[in-house]
Coordinates of C-alpha atoms and ligand atoms in Angstrom, one line a residue:
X1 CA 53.4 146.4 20.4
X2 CA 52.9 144.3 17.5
X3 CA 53.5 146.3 13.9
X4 CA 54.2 146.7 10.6
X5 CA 57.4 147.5 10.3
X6 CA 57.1 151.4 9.4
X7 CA 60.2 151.9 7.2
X8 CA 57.9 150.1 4.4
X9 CA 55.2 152.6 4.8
X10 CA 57.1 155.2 3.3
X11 CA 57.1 153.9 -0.4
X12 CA 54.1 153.2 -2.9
X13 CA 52.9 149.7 -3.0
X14 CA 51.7 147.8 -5.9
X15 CA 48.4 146.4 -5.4
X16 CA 48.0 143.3 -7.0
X17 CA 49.4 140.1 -8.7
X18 CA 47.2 138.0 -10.4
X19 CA 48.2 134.8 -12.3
X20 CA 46.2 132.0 -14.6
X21 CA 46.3 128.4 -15.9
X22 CA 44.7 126.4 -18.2
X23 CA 45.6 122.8 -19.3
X24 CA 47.6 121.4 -16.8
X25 CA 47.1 118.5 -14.4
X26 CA 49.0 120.4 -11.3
X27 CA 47.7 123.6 -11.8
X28 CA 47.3 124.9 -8.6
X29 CA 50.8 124.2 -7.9
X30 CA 52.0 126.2 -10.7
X31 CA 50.0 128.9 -9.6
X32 CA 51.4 128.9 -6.2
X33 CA 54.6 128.9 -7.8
X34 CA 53.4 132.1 -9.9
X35 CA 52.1 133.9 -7.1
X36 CA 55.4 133.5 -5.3
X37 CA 57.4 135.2 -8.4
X38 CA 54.4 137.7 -8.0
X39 CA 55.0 138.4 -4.0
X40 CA 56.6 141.7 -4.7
X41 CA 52.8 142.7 -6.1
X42 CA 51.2 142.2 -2.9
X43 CA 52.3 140.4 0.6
X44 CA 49.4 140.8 2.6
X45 CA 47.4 137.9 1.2
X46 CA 47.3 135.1 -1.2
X47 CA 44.4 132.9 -2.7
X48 CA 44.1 130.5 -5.6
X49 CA 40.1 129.0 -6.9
X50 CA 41.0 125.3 -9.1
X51 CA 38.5 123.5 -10.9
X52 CA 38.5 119.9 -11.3
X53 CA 36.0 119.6 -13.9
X54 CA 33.1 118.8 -11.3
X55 CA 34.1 121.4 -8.1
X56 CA 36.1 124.3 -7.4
X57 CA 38.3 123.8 -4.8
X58 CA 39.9 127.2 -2.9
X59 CA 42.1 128.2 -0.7
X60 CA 42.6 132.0 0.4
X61 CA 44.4 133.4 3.4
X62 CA 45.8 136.7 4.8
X63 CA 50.2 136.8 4.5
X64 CA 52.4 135.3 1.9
X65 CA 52.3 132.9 -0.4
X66 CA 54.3 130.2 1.5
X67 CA 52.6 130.9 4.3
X68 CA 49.2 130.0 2.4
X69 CA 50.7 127.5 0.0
X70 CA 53.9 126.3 1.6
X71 CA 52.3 122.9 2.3
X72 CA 51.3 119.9 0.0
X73 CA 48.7 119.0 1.9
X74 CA 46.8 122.6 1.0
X75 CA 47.9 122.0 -2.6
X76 CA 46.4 118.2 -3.0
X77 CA 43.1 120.1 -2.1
X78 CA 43.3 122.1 -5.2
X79 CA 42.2 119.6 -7.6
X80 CA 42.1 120.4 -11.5
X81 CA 43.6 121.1 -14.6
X82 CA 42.3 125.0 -14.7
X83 CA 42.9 127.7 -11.7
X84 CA 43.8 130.9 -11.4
X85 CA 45.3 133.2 -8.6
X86 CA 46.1 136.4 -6.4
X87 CA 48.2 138.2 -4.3
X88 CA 46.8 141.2 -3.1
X89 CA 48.2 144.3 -1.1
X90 CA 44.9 146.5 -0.2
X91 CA 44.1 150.2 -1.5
X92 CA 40.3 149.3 -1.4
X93 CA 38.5 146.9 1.1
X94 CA 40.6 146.4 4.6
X95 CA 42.6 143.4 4.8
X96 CA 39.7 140.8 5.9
X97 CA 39.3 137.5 4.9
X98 CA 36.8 138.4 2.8
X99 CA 38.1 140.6 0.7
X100 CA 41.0 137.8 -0.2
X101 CA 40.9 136.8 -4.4
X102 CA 40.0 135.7 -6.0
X103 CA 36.6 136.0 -5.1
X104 CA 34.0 133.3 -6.1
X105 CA 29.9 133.3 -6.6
X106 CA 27.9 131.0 -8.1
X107 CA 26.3 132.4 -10.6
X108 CA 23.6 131.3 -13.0
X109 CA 25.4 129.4 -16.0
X110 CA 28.1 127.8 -12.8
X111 CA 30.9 129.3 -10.6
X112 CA 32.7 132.2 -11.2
X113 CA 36.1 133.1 -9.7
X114 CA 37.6 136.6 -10.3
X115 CA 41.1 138.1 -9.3
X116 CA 41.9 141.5 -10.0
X117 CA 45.0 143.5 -10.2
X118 CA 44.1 147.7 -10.4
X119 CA 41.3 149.6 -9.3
X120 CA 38.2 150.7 -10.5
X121 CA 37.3 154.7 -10.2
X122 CA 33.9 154.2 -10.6
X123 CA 33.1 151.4 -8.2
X124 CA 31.8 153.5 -5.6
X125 CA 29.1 155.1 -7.9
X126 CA 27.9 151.7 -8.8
X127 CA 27.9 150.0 -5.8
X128 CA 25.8 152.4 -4.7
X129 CA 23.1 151.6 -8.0
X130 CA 23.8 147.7 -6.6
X131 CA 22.6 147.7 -3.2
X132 CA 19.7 149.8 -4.7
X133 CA 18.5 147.1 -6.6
X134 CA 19.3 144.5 -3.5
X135 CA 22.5 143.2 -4.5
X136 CA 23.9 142.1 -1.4
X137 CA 27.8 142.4 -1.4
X138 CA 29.9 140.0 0.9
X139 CA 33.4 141.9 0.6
X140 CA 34.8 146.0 0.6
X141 CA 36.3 145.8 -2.4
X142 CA 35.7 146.9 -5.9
X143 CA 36.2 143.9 -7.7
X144 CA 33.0 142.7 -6.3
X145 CA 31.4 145.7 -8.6
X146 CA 32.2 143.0 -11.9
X147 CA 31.0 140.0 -9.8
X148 CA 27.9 141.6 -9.2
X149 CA 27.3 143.1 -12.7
X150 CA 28.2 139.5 -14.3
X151 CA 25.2 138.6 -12.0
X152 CA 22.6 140.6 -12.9
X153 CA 23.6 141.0 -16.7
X154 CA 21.0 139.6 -19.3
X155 CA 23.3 138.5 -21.5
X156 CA 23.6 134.7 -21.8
X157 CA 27.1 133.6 -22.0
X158 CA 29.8 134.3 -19.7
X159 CA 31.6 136.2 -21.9
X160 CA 29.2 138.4 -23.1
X161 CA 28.3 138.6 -19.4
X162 CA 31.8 140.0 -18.8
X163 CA 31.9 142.0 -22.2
X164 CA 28.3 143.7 -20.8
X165 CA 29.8 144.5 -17.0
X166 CA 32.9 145.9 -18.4
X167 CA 31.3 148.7 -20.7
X168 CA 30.0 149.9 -16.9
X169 CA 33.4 150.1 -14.8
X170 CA 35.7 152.7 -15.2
X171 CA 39.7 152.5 -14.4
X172 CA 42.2 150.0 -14.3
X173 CA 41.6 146.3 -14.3
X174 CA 43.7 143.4 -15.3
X175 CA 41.6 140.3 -14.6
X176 CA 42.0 136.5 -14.3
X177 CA 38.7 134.6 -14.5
X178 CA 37.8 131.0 -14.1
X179 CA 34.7 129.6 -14.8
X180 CA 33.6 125.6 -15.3
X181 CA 35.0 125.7 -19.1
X182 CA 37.8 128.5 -19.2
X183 CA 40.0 130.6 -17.9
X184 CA 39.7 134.5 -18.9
X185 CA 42.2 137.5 -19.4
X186 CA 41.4 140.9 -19.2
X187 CA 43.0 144.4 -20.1
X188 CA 41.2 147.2 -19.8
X189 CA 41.0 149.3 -22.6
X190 CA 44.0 151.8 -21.6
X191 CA 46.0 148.8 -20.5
X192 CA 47.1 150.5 -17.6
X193 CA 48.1 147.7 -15.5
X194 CA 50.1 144.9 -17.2
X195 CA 49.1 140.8 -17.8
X196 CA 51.2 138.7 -20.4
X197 CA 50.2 135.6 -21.7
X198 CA 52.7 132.6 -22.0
X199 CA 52.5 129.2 -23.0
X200 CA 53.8 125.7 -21.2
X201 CA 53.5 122.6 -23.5
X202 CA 50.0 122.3 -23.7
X203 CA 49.4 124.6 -20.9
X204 CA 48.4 128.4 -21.5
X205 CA 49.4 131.0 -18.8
X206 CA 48.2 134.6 -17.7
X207 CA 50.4 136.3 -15.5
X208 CA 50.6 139.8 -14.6
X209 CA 54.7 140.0 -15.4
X210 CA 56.7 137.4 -17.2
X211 CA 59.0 136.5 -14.3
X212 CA 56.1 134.5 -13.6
X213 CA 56.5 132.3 -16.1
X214 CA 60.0 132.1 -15.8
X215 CA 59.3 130.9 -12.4
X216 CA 57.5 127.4 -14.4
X217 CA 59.4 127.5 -16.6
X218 CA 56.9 128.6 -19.6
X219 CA 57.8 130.4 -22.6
X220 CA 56.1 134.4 -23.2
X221 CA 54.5 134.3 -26.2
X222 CA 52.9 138.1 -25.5
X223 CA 51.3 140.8 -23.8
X224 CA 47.8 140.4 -23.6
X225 CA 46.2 143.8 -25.4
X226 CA 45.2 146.9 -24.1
X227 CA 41.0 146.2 -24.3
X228 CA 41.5 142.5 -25.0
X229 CA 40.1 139.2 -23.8
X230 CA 42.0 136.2 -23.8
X231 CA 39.5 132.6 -23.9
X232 CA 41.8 129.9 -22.9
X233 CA 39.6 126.7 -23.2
X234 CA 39.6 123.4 -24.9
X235 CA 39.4 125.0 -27.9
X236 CA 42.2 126.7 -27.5
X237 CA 42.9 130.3 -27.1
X238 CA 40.2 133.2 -28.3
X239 CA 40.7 136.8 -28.5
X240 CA 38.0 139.1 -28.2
X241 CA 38.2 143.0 -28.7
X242 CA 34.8 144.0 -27.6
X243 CA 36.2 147.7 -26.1
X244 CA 36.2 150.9 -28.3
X245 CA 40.1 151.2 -28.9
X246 CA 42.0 153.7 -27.2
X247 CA 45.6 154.7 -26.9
X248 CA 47.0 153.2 -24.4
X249 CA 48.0 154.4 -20.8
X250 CA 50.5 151.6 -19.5
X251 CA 51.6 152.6 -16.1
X252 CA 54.9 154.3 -16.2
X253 CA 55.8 153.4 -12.8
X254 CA 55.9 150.1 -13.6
X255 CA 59.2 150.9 -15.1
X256 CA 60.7 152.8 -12.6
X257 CA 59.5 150.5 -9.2
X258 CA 56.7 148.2 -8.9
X259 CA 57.6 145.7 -11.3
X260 CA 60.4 143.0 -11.2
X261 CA 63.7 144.1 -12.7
X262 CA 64.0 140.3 -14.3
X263 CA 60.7 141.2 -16.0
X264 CA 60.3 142.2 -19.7
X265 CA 56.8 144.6 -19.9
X266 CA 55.6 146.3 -22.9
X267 CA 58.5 144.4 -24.8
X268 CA 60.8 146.2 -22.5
X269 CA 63.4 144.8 -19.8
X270 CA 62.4 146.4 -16.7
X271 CA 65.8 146.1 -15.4
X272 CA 67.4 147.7 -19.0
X273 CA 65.3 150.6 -19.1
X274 CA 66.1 151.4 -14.7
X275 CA 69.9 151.6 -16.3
X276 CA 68.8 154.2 -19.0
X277 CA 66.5 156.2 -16.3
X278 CA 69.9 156.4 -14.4
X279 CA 71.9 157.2 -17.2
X280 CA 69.6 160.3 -18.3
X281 CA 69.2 161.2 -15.0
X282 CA 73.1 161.6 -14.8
X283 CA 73.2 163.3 -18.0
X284 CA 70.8 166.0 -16.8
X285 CA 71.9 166.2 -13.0
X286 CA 75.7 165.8 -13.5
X287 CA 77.3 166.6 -10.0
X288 CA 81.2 166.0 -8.6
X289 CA 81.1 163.1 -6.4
X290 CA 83.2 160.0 -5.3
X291 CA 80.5 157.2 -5.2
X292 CA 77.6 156.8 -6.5
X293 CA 75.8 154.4 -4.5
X294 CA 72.1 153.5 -4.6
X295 CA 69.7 153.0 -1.9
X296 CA 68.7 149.1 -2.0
X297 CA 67.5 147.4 -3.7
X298 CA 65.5 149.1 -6.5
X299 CA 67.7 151.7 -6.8
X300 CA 70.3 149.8 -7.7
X301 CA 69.9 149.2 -11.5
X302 CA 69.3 153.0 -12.0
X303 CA 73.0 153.5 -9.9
X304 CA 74.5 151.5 -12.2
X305 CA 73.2 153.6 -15.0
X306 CA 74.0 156.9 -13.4
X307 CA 77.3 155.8 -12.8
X308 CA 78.5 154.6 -16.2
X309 CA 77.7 157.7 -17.5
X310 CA 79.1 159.9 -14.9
X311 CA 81.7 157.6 -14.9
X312 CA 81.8 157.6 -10.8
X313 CA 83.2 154.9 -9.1
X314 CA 79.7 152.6 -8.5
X315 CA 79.5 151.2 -4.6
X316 CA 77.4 149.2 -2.7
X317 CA 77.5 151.9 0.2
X318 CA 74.4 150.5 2.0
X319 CA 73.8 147.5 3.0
X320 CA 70.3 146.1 3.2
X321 CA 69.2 142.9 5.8
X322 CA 67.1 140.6 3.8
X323 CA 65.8 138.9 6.8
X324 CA 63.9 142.0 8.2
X325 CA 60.4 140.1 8.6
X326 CA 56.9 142.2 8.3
X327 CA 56.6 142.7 12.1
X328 CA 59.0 143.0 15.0
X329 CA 58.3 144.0 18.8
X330 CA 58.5 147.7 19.3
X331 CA 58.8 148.4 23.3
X332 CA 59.2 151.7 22.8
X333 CA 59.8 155.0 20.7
X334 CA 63.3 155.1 20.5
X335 CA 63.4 151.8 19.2
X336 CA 60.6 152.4 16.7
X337 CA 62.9 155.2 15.5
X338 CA 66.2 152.9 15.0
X339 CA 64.1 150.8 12.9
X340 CA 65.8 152.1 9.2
X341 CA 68.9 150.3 10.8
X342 CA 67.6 147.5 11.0
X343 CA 66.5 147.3 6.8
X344 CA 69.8 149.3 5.7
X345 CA 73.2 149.7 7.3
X346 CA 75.2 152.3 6.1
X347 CA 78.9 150.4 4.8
X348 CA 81.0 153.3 6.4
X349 CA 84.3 151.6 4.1
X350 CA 82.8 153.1 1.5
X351 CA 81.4 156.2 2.3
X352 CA 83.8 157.8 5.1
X353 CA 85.6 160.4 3.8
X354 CA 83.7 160.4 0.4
X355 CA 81.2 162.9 -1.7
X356 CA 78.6 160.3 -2.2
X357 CA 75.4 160.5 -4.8
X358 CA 72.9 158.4 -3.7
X359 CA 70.3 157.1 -5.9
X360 CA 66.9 156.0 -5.6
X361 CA 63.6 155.7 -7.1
X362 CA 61.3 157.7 -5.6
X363 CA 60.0 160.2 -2.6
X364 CA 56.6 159.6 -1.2
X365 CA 56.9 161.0 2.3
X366 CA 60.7 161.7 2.4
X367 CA 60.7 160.2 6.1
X368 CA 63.3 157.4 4.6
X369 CA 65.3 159.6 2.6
X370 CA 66.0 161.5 5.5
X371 CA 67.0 158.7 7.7
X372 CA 69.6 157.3 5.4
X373 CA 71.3 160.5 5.1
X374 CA 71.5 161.2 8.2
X375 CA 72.9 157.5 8.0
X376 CA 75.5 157.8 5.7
X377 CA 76.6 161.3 7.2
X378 CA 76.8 159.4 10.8
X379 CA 79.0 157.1 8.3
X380 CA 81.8 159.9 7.6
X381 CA 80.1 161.0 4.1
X382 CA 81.7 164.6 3.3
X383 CA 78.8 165.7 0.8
X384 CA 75.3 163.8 0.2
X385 CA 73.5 164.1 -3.0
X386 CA 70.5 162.7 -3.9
X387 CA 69.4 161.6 -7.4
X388 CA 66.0 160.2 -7.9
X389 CA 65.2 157.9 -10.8
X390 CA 61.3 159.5 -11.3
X391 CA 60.2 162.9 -11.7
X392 CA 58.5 164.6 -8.3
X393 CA 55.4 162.7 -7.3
X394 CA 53.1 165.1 -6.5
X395 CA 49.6 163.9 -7.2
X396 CA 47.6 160.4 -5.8
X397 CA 47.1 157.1 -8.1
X398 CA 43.7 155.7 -7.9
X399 CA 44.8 152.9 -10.5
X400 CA 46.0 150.4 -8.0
X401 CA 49.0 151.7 -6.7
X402 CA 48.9 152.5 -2.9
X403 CA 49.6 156.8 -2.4
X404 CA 49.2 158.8 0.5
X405 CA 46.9 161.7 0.5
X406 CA 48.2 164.5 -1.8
X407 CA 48.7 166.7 1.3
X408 CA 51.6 164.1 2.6
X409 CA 53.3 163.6 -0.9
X410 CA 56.6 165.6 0.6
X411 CA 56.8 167.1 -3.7
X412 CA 53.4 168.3 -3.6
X413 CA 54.1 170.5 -0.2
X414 CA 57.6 171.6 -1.0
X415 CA 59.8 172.7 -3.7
X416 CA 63.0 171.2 -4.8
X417 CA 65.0 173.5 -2.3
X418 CA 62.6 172.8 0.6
X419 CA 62.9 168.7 0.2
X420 CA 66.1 169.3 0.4
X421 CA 66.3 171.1 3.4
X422 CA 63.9 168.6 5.0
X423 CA 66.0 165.7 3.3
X424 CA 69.4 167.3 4.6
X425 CA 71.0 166.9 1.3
X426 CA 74.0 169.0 -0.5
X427 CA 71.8 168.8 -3.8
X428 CA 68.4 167.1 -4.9
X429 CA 67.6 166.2 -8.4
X430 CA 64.8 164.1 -9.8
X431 CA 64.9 162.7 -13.7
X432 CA 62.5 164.9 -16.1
X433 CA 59.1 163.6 -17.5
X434 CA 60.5 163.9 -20.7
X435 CA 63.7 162.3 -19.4
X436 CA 61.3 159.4 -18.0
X437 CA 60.2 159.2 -20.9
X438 CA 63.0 158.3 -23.5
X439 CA 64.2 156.1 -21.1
X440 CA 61.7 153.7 -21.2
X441 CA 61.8 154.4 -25.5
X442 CA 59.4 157.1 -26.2
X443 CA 61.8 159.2 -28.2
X444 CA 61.7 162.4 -28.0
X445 CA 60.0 162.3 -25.1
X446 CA 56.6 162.8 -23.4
X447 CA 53.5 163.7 -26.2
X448 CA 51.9 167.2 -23.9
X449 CA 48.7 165.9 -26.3
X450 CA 48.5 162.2 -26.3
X451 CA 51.0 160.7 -23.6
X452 CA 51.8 157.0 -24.3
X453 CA 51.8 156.6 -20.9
X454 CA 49.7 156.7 -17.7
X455 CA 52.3 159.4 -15.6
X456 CA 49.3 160.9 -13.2
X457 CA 50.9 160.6 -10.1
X458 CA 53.9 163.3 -11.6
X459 CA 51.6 165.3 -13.8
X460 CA 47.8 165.4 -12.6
X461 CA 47.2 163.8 -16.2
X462 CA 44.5 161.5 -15.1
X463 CA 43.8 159.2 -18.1
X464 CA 40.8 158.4 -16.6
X465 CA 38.6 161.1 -14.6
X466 CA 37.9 158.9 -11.1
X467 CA 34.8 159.7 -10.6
X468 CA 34.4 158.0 -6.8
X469 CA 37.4 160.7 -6.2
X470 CA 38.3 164.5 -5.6
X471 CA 41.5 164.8 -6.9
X472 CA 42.7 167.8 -4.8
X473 CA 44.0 171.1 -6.6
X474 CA 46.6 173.4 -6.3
X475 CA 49.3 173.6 -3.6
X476 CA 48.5 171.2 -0.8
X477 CA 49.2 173.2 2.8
X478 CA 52.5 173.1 4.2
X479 CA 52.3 170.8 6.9
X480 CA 55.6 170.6 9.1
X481 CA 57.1 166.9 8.2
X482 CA 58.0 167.2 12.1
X483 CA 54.8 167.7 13.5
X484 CA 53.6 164.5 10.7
X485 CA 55.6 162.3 12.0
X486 CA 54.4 162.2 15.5
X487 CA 51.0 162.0 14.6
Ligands
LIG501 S1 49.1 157.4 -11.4 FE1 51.2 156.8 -11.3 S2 51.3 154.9 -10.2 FE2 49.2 155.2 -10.8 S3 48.9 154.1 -12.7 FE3 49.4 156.2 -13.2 S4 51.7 156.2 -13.4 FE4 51.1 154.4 -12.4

């Protein structure tokens, strides 16, 4: 049998990457070279629309980057000085062809192509009003919801096209457009997902983190604005508030996992504030241990946090094989179940004999964290503590972030003594909200009234009600994690 591997099911996934140019005569291949800093945001397919000033010109496919855009031959296609692209990983629409960004119509004042990273709560509810009034949609996702709204808007220009079929969607979105005379940023008005814009010679860039531009070598110049459009044209670059401002909801998680540690978001180093979630977690879950060794590789910045301030030997006590690909032959069960081997191996030198505090970022399922302990225990480990650099997640995302259903968030079913159990750990601690909090620089910690930041998935704080959803209430049943697993 053919699969995905399953040790990557058991962590939340980022959506989307989207990425932008304007002004440069190889722009598709800077975009390639975007989306690949971008992979990370999405792996299971890849698409970039160009525009040569007559045609658009694109190229979309399911699997990576390199696999899409690895040749020149594909690239030489993409004629123009203006394109925009997207990686996508899906939490709306299967993974078809079809649903690949960016998507492109041809609309009344030219072609339109559109790459979203987020999702949209409402899109459901409208797409239902659509194909009432014989809009006739050609993918599963939600992003198709703007497309068609652009469409059918009475509004004459494209951006007051966009402005009009904004004010009707609800959640997150953080947009690259191109039409035949621009490319287009968007933030929606709580800024929940991120897009910075940077700046290459004459070149303007949209990018959804700045490792992005690092990759082309372009300068940031700054985050694009929670309810802002960004116009990058001939004329330059426009800004455009149109929204009613709001405080924004940047996604917290951001922070702690999805985005790349050599990223700088909201003016902060993603890889600097992972050290201070590891050293407040340390400071409020102190424990006697030998190593402190994190579970690779994004727990490894929040280690090296924890550690300083516990001052505990750090140690790379697990090993992780880069060259695990997305699929490998599974003949049967008991190999299925080795399969955590094969992305970690436990580096017994370091851990035999030992009290060891593992840290990592999160627990969705808890079916990982339980393999590696039992890994580093087979590995001579005396005592196994667990530290993890976010609070509990207990509730769903619908803003683009790839959950389970509530009932098989492991902290929704169990308290902290139960995980544990199920974990097999000596201890379990998980960093406070209002830990999380200063961390990332919102001294003194989270606002109960106004928080600065989207935290749903810990709290049940939806900044947004998602109204195509049900959020489920009160304690999800107590499935056995067992019986889960061999369903
Ligand atoms: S619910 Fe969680 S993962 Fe989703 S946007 Fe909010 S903080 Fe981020």
């Amino acid at each position: 049998m053919l699969t995905t591997h399953p040790f990557d099911d058991d962590h939340l996934k980022e959506e989307c990457g989207v990425f932008g140019i304007f002004g440069h005569p190889e722009a598709a291949a800077h975009v390639a070279l975007g989306l690949h800093a971008l992979q990370h945001r999405g792996q299971e397919a890849a698409g970039i629309v160009a525009y040569d000033g007559t045609h658009f010109h694109n190229h979309r496919g399911l699997g990576h980057v390199e696999d899409n855009f690895g040749s020149e031959n594909v690239i030489r296609k993409l004629k123009g000085s203006m394109s925009v692209g997207h990686v996508r990983y899906s939490t709306t629409g299967e993974t078809l062809l079809r649903n690949v960004q960016p998507l492109f119509a041809e609309m009344e004042f030219g072609g339109l192509a559109l790459g979203h990273n987020g999702n949209l709560t409402n899109a459901a509810a409208l797409r239902r009003q659509l194909v009432r009034r014989g809009c006739l949609f050609q993918s599963t996702t939600d992003t198709e919801v703007i497309i068609h709204l652009i469409a059918i808007s009475l509004y004459s220009t494209v951006e007051d096209r966009l402005i009009d079929a904004l004010r009707q969607v609800e959640g997150a979105y953080s947009l690259v457009a191109l039409t035949r005379d621009s490319v287009i940023g968007v933030r929606d008005p709580l800024g929940i997902r991120p897009l910075v814009l940077g700046k290459m010679e004459k070149s303007w860039i949209l990018a959804s983190e700045t490792c992005a531009l690092d990759i082309i070598g372009a300068e940031f110049v700054r985050d694009v604005e929670p309810g802002e459009i960004v116009v990058l044209s001939a004329d330059g670059i426009r800004s455009l508030k149109p929204f009613v401002k709001k405080p924004s909801r940047f996604c917290i998680f951001e922070y702690i996992y999805f985005a790349r540690p050599d990223s700088v978001v909201e003016g902060t180093s993603v890889y600097e504030a992972r050290k201070r979630i590891g050293s407040e977690l340390a400071r409020e879950s102190r424990v006697e241990a030998d190593v402190v060794v994190p579970v690779p590789d994004s727990g490894v910045p929040a280690a090296i946090g924890f550690a300083a301030v516990a001052k505990i030997p750090f140690e790379l006590g697990i090993i992780r094989n880069h060259y695990v690909g997305r699929t490998f032959i599974q003949p049967t069960d008991s190999v299925r179940h080795t399969g955590v081997k094969m992305k970690h191996n436990a580096n017994r030198a370091m851990l035999a004999g030992k009290r060891v505090i593992l840290v990592d970022d999160s627990i969705v399922r808890g079916t990982t964290s339980r393999k590696i302990v039992e890994m580093v225990r087979q590995a001579g480990a005396t005592e196994v503590h667990m530290r993890i650099s976010s609070p509990p997640t207990t509730y769903s995302c619908y803003f683009g972030i790839d959950t389970p259903e509530r009932e098989k968030l492991l902290a929704a079913r169990y308290d902290l003594e139960g995980m544990a159990k199920l974990i097999g750990v000596d201890s379990l601690a998980f960093i406070s909200i209002d830990g999380l909090y200063r961390a990332v620089g919102a001294a003194p910690g989270r606002n109960a009234d106004q928080p600065q930041f989207c935290d749903a998935c810990f709290t049940g704080d939806y900044p947004v009600i998602p109204t195509d959803f049900t959020v489920p209430s009160g304690d999800p049943k107590q499935l056995s994690l067992l019986n889960e697993e061999q369903t």
